[in-house]
XYZ file of C-alpha atoms in Angstrom:
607
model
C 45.910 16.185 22.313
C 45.251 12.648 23.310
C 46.674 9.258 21.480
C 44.367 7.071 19.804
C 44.877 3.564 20.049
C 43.640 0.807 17.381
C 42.711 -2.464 19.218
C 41.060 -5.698 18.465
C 39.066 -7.328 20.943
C 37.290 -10.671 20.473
C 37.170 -10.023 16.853
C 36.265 -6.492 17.114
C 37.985 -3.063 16.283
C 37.811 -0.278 18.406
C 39.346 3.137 18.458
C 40.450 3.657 22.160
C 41.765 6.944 23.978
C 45.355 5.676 25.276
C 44.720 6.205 28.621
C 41.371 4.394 28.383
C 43.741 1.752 26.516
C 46.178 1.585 29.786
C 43.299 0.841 32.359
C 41.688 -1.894 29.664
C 44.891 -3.304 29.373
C 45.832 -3.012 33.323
C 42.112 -4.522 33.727
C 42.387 -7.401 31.456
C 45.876 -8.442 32.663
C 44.388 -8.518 36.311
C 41.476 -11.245 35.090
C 44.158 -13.314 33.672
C 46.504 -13.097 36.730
C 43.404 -13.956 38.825
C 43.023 -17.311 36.571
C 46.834 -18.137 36.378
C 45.776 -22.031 37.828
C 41.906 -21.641 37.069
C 40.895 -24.948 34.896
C 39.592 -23.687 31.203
C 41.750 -20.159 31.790
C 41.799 -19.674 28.557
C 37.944 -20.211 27.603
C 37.012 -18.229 30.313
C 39.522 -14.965 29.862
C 38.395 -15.373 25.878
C 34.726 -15.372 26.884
C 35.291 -12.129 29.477
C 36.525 -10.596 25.953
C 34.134 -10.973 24.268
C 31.568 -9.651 26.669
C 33.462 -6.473 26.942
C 33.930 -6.122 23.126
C 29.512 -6.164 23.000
C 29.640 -3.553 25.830
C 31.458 -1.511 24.260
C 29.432 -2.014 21.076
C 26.440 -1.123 22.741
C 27.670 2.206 23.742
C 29.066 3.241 20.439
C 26.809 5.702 18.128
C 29.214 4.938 15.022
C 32.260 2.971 14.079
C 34.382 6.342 14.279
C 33.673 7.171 17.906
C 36.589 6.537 20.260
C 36.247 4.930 23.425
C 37.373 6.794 26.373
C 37.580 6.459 30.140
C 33.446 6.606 31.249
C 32.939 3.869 28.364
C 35.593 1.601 30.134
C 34.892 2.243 33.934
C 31.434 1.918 33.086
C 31.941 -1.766 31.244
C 34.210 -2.454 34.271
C 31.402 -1.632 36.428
C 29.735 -4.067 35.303
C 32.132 -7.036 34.732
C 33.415 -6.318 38.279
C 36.667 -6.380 39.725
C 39.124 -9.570 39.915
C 39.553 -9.331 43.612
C 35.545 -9.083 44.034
C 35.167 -12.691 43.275
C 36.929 -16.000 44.900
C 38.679 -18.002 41.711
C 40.633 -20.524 43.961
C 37.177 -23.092 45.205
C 39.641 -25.041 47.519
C 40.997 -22.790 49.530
C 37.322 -21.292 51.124
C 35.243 -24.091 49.907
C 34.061 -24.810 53.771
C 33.365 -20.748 53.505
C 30.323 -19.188 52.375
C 31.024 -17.121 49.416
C 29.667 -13.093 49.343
C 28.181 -12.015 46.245
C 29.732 -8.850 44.902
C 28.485 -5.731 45.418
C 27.484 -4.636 42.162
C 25.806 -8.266 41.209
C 22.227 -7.602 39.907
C 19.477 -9.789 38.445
C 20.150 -9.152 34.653
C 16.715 -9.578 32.121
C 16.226 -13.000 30.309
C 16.818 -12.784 26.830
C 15.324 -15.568 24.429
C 17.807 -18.083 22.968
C 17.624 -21.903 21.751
C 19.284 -24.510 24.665
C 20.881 -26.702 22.234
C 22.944 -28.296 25.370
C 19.674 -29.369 26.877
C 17.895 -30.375 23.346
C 15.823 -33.226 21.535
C 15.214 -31.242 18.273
C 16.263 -27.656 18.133
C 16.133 -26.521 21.625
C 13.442 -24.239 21.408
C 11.472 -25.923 24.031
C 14.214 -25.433 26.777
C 14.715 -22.243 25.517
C 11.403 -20.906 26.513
C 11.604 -23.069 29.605
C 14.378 -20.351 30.873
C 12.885 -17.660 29.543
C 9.442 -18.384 31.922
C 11.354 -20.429 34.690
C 9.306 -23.049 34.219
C 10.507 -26.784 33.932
C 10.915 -28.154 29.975
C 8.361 -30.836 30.386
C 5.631 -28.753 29.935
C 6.633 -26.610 27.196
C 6.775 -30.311 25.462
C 3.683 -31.224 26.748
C 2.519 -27.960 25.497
C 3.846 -28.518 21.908
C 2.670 -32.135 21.948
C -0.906 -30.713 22.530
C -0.685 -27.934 19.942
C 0.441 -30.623 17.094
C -2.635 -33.056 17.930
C -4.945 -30.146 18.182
C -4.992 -27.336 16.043
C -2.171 -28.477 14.181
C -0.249 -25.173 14.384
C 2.409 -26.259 16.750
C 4.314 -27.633 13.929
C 4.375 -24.301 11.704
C 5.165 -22.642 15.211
C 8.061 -24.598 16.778
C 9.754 -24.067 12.840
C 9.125 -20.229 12.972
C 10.692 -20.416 16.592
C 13.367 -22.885 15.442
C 14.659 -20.136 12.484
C 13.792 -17.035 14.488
C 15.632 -17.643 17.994
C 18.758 -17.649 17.903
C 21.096 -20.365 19.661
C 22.933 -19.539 22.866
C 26.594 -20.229 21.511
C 28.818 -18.257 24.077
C 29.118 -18.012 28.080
C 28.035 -14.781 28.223
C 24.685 -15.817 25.963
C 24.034 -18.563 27.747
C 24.306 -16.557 31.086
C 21.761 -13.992 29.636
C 19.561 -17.177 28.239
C 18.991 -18.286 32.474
C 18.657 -14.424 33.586
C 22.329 -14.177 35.252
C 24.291 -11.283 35.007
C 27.692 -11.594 32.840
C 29.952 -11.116 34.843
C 33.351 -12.552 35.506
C 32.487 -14.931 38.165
C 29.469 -15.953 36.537
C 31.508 -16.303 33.254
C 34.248 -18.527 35.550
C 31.032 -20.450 37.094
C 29.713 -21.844 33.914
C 32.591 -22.247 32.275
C 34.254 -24.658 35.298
C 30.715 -26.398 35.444
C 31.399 -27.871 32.151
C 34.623 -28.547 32.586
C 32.728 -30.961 35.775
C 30.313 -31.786 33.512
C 32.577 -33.591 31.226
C 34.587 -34.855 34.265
C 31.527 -36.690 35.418
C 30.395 -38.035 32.321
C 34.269 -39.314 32.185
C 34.048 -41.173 35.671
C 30.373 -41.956 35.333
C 31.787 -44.114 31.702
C 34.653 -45.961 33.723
C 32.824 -46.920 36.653
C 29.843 -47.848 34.279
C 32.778 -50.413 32.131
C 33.933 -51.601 35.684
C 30.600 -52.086 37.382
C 28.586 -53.758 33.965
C 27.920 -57.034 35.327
C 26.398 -55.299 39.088
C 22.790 -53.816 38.611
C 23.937 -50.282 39.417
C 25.753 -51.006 36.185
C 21.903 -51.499 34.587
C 20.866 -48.277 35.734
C 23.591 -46.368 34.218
C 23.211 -48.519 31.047
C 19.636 -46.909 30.955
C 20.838 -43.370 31.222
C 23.239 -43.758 28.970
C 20.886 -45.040 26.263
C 18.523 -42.172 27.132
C 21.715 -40.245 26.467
C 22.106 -41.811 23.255
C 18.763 -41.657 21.982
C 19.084 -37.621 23.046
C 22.447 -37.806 20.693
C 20.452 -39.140 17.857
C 17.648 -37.476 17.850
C 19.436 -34.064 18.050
C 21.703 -35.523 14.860
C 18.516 -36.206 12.784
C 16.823 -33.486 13.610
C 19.979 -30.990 12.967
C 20.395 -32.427 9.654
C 16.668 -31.536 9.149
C 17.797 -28.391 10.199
C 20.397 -27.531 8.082
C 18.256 -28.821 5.382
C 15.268 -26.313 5.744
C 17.737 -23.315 6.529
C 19.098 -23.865 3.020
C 15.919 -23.835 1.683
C 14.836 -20.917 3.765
C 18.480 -18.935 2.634
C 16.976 -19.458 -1.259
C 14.010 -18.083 -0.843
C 15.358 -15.150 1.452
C 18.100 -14.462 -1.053
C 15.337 -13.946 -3.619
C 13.206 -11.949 -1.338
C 16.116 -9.915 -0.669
C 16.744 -9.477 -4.809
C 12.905 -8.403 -5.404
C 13.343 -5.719 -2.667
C 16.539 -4.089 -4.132
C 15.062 -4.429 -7.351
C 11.629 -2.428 -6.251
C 13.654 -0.160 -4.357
C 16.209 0.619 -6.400
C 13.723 0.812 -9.433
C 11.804 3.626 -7.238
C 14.407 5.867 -5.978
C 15.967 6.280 -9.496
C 12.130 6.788 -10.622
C 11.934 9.329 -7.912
C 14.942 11.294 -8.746
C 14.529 11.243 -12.332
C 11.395 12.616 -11.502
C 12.352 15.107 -8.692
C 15.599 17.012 -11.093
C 12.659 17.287 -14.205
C 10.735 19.898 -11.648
C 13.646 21.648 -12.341
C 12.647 22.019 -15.728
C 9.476 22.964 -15.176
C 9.449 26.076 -17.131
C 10.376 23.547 -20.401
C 8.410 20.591 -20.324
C 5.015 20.884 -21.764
C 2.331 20.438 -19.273
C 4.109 21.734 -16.501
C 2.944 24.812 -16.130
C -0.174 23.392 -15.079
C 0.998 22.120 -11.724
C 1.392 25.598 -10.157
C -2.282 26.560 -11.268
C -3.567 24.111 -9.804
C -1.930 25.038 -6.652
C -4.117 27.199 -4.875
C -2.762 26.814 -1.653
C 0.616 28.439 -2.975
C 2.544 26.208 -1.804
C 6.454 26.267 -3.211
C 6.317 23.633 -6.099
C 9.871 22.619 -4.832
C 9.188 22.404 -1.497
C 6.622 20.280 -1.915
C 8.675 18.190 -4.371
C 11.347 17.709 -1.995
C 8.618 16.980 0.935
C 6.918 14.080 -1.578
C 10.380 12.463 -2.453
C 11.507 12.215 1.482
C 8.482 10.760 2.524
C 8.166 8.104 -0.131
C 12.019 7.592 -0.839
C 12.980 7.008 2.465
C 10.830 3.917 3.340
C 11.732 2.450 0.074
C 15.882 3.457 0.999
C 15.294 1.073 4.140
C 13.671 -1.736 1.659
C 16.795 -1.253 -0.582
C 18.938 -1.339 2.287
C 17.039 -4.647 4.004
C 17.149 -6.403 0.964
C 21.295 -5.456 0.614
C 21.242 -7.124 4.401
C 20.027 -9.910 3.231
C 22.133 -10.914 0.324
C 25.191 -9.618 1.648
C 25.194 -11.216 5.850
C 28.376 -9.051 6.661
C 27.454 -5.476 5.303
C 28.176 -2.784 7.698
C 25.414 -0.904 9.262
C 24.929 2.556 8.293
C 24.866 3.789 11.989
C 22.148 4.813 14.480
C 22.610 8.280 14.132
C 21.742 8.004 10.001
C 18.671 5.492 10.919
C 17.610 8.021 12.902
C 18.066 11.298 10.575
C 15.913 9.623 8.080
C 13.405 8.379 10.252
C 13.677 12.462 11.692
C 13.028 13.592 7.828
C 10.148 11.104 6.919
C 8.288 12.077 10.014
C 8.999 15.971 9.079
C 7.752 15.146 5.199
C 4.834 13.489 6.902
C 3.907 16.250 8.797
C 4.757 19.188 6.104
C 2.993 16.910 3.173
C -0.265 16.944 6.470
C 0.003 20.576 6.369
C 0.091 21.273 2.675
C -2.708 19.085 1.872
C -4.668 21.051 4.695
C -3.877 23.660 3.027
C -4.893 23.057 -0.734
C -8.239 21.452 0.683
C -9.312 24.393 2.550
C -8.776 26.775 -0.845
C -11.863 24.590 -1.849
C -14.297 25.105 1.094
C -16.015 27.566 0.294
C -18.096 28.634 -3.088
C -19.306 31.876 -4.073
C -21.159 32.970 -7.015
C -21.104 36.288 -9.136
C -23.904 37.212 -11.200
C -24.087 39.733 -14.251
C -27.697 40.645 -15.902
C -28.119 41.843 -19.236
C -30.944 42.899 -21.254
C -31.472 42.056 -24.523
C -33.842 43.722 -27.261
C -35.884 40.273 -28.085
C -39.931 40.834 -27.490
C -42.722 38.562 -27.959
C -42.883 37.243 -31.523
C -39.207 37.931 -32.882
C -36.961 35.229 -33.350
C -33.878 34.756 -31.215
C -30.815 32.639 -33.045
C -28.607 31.143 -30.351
C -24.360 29.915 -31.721
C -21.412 29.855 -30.469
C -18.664 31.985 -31.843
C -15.805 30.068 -33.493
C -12.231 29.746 -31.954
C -8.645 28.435 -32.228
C -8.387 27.885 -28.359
C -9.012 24.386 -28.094
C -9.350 21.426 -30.129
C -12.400 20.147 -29.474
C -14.485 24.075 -29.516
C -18.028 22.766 -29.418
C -18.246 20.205 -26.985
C -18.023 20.848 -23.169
C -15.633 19.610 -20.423
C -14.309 20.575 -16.946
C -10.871 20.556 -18.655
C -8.599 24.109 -18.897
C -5.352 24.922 -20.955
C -3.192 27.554 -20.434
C -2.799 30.158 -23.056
C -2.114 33.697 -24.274
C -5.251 36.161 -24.190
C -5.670 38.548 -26.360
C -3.662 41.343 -24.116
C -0.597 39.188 -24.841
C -0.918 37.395 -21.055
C -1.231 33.882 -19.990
C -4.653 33.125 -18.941
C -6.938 29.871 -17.668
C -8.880 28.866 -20.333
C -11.930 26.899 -19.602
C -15.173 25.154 -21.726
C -16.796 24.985 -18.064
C -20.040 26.534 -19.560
C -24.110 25.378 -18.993
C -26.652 27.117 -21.127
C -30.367 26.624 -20.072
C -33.620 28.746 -21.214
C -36.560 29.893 -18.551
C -39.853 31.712 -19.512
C -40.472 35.213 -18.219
C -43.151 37.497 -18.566
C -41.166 40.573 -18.573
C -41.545 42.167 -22.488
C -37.771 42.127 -22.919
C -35.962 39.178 -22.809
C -32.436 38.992 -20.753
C -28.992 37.332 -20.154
C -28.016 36.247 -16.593
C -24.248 34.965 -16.822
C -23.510 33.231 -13.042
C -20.239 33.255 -12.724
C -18.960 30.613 -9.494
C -15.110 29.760 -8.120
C -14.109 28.247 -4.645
C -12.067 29.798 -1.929
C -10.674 29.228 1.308
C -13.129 31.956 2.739
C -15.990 33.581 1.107
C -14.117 36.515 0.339
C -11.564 34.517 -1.654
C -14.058 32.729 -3.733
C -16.044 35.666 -4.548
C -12.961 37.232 -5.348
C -12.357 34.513 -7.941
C -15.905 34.187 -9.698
C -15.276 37.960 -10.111
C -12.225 37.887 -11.814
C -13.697 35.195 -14.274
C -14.101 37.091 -17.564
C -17.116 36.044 -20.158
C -17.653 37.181 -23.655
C -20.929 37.477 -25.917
C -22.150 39.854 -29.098
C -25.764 40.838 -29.672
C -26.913 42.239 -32.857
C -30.205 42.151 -35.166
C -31.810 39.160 -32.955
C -28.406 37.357 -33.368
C -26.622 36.149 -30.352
C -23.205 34.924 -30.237
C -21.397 33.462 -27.241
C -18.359 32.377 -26.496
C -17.439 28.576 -25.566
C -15.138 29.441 -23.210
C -14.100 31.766 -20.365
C -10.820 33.251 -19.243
C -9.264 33.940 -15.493
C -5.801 35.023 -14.671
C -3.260 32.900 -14.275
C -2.999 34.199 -10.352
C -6.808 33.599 -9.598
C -5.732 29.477 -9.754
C -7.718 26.807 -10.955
C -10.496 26.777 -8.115
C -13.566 24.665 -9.646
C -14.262 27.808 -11.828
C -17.656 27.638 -13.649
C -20.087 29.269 -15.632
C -24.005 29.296 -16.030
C -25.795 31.076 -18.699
C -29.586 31.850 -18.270
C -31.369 33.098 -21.468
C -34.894 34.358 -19.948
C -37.272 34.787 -23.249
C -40.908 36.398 -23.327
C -43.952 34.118 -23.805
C -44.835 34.078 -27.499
C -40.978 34.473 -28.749
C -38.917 31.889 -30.757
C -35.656 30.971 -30.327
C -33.254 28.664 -32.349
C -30.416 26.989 -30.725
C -27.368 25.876 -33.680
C -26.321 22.381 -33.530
C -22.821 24.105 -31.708
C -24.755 24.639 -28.715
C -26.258 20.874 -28.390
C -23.026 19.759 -25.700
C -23.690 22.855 -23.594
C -27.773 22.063 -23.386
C -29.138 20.109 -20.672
C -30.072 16.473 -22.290
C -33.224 16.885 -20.106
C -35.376 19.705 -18.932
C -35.781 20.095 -15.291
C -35.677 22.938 -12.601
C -37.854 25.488 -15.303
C -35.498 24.894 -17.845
C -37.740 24.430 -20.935
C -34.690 23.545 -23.762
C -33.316 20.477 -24.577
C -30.221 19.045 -26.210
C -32.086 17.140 -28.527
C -33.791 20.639 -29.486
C -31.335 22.303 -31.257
C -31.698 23.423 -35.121
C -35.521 23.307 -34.580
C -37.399 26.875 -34.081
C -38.927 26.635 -30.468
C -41.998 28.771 -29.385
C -41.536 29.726 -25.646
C -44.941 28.888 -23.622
C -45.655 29.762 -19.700
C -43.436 25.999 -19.236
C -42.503 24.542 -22.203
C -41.601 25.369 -25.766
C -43.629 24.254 -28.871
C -41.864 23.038 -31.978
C -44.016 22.462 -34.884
C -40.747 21.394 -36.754
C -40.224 18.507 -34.550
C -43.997 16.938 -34.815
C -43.195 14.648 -37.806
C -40.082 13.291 -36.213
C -42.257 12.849 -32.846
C -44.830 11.325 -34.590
C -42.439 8.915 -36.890
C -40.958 8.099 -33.608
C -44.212 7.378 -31.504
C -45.617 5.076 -34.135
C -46.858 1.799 -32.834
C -46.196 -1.417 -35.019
C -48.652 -4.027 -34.293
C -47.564 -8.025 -34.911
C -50.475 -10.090 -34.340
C -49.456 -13.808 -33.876
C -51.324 -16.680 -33.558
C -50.121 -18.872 -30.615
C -50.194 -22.761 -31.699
C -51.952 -25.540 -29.952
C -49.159 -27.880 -28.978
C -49.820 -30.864 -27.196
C -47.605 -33.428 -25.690
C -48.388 -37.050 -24.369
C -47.331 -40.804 -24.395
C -48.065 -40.871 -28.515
C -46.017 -38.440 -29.445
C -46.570 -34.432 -29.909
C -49.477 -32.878 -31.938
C -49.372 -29.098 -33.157
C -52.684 -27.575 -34.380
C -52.641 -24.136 -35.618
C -55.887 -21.626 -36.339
C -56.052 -22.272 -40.065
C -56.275 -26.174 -39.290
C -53.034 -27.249 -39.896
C -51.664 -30.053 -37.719
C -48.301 -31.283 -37.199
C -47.979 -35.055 -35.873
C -44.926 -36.160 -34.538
C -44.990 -40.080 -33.501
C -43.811 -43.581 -33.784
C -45.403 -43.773 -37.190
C -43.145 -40.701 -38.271
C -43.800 -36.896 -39.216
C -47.251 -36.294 -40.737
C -47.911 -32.814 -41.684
C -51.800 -32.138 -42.543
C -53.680 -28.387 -44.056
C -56.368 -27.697 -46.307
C -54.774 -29.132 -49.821
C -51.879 -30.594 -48.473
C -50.142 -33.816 -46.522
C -46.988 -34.545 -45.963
C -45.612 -37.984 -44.503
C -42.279 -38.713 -43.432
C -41.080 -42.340 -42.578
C -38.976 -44.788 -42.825
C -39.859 -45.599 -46.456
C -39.352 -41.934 -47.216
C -40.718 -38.602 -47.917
C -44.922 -38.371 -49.227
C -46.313 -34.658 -50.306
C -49.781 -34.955 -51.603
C -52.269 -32.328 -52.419
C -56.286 -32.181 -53.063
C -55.936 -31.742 -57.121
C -53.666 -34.783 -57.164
C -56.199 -37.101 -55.464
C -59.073 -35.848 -57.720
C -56.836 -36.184 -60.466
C -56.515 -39.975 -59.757
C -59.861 -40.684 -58.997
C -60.925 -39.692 -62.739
């Protein structure tokens, strides 16, 4: 049984098999040796660290695995070994150096250059990641703000999205060199120069200020200055729309666990009540409506995978996003749920296949019966009263379950169409079509057979049913029911006003009965039926009503407008007022007032 050993490297904890431990340790004590008089040891051995510390993350399935030999000869593979690279530059510096034998091109990866920055470094930052030079990514940005006026929006998405290349090893990866140790030592000493040069290049520019080489580095060091402030201003822009943009993602995040967690506690509510199916009303109904025969749990479970899971991941995204430092729950579990929601997927496919193809298909059953109605008797139509269903008398698709008469549960259904045809047999009949869906034809004539229809006929009187039955096994399958009354020419038939919802509201098709004909005697013709009880309420509602109305004359000009009707009656409307003129009567309104006079008042004066 091997030791396990706890370690922390550049921040990180790893479990480590001891002997993996020993050759980490042996490793690591070698790079240090190697950089015992190496300027910026310490940088450079805490930057090697930390690249070994993301290798080993990388290779890691979960925080419990331990790390073992192949994980650390493999990460040592790629650092390479101390003696593989020359740390001392004075010793072979007239020497050509040999690259190592296990140095490879590594990929680019995209990160802000804030070293090399005017704003946020997102412009030199793609100019590594294309190898092209900087100038014309800002050329390029320059163009898109003057143009379209997108570059703005753009270089801020960029600016929040790309990350900034902090340490050695990410600015290494930002330029497309491996990470290695002597490329970790390289960059590391080259700003170490860096700084040494911007040192001398200060002294000799305070002892040369009066000379014009003096001017020239005057001018580089106020381009360096400008650089300086423009990369203050804009950081402080920066910071100031991140802490906007952390509000409004903090709120985003809330809304997300809120909808998530809202769901999944809707969804197992939901999913442990199947479990009392057998008690809830109502629920009964969900397994006869399963044709397919599908498992009602299965099918459940299948539902609650596929839409729980995505809205787990939203919980989850929106915990990442309030809470920056919350563990991650592991590749393998990402993976296991992403495993079940494809496998609900796939089963939820098959079941709805299923249950669709239990409709494609529809057979009909049909039962004749004769009944002892000739020309001239009188045939009286009702339905037969019962306690099934609320609403007896008026037709739906809908179905209950209930008990039958035998004492077992049965599909009840109001499914039922009554229409009338002529014949000219002597005898009228009763054809009852009875139609179900199936996956095959067998199946749905199977089904439209085992529907079960009820009707009484005695002394001219007949009496059907509102409803028909099916066994609780035959499903609900788009069950229906058709009833054709064929009468002789010359009989009469009366439909009660319980039959009026299970009419047609129009004939059609030969069918000679109407909803609108019920509790009126109807004699059947060849096409039609006659109902002398119905002419007075035809008649009554065919009566015309004639208005006659005589149009006005009305006519409008620069004096005003003038309305003549037929009986001579004229309307003036002018600067002189409202004069209203018939046969015995004038009326003036002005600004003196109102003036009626008639014909018997004139005369009257005159005398």
């Amino acid at each position: 049984m091997n030791k396990t050993v706890n370690i922390n490297l550049a921040g990180i904890f790893f479990h480590i098999d001891e002997d993996a431990y020993l050759k980490l340790q042996r490793y690591l004590e070698a790079i240090k040796r190697s950089f015992t008089d190496s300027q910026g040891r310490a940088e450079i051995i805490a930057d090697i660290e930390a690249r070994i510390a993301e290798l080993f993350s990388e290779r890691l399935q979960n925080e419990r695995q331990v790390i073992g030999n192949k994980e650390v000869d493999e990460v040592i593979s790629i650092m390479g070994q101390p003696e593989d690279y020359l740390v001392d530059d004075e010793i072979f510096e007239d020497e050509p150096q040999s690259a190592p034998a296990n140095k490879s091109r590594a990929s680019k990866k995209l990160y802000r250059d804030t070293d090399n920055s005017y704003i946020g470094g997102v412009s030199a930052g793609l100019a590594h990641y294309f190898g092209i030079d900087v100038i014309w990514i800002r050329l390029t940005w320059i163009l898109l703000v003057l143009g379209a006026g997108t570059g703005i929006l753009l270089y801020i998405l960029l600016w929040i999205l790309v990350p900034e290349a902090k340490t050695t090893a990410e600015k290494l990866m930002m330029t497309g060199e491996p990470v290695n140790i002597s490329n970790i030592e390289k960059k590391i000493k080259d700003g170490f120069d860096s700084v040494s040069e911007t040192v001398s290049g200060v002294a000799k520019n305070v002892s040369d200020s009066v000379s014009g080489a003096a001017k020239k580095v005057d001018v580089k060091k106020q381009g360096n200055k400008i650089k300086s402030s423009s990369r203050t201003f804009f950081d402080t822009v920066a910071d100031v729309i991140m802490f906007f943009f952390k509000i409004i993602a903090k709120f985003i995040g809330l809304i997300l666990i809120l909808i998530g967690a809202s769901t999944l506690i809707a969804l197992i509510v939901g999913w442990f009540s199947l479990g009392a199916i057998d008690v809830i009303p109502g629920t009964d109904l969900v397994g006869i409506v399963n044709a397919g025969g599908t498992p009602v749990w299965l099918a459940s479970l299948l539902a609650f995978l596929a839409v729980g899971i995505p809205f787990f991941f939203l919980f989850y995204l929106g915990l990442r996003i309030l809470i920056t430092n919350l563990k991650s729950i592991g590749k393998i579990a990402k993976l296991s749920l992403l495993g079940l929601w494809l496998f609900s997927i796939i089963g939820l496919t098959i079941i709805t296949i299923k249950e669709v193809s239990e409709h494609a298909y529809n057979e009909h059953y049909i039962e004749k019966m004769t009944l002892e109605t000739k020309a001239n008797d009188t045939l009286m139509v009702s339905f037969a009263d019962n306690d099934i269903f609320k609403n007896p008398f008026y037709r739906s698709n809908d179905f209950k379950v209930a008990t039958s008469e035998e004492g077992k549960k049965a599909i009840f259904s109001k499914d039922l169409r009554i229409q009338v045809k002529s014949t000219t047999d002597s005898l009228a009949f009763l054809r009852i079509e009875k139609s179900a869906d199936g996956r095959n034809y067998e199946k749905a004539l199977d089904r439209a057979k085992n529907i079960e229809y009820s009707y009484t006929f005695n002394n001219q009187e007949l009496v059907l049913d509102p409803y028909f039955t099916t066994p609780v096994s035959n499903k609900y399958c788009e069950q229906e029911v058709l009833i054709t009354l064929y009468l002789p020419v010359g009989s009469v038939v009366y439909f009660a006003k319980n039959t009026e919802s299970f009419l047609n509201y129009r004939t059609h098709s030969n069918n000679i009965v109407s909803s609108n004909q019920v509790s009126h005697y109807l004699t059947v013709d060849s096409d039609a039926v006659i109902c002398d009880t119905c002419e007075t309420e035809e008649d009554e509602e065919n009566d015309d009503i004639e208005i006659n109305i005589d149009m006005p004359q009305v006519k409008i000009n620069d004096k005003g407008i003038e309305i003549k009707t037929g009986d001579n009656q004229i309307l003036k409307i002018d600067e002189n007022g409202i004069n209203g003129n018939s046969e015995n009567v004038r009326v003036k309104i002005d600004s003196t007032g109102i003036n009626i006079t008639s014909d018997k008042e004139t005369e009257e004066n005159k005398d």
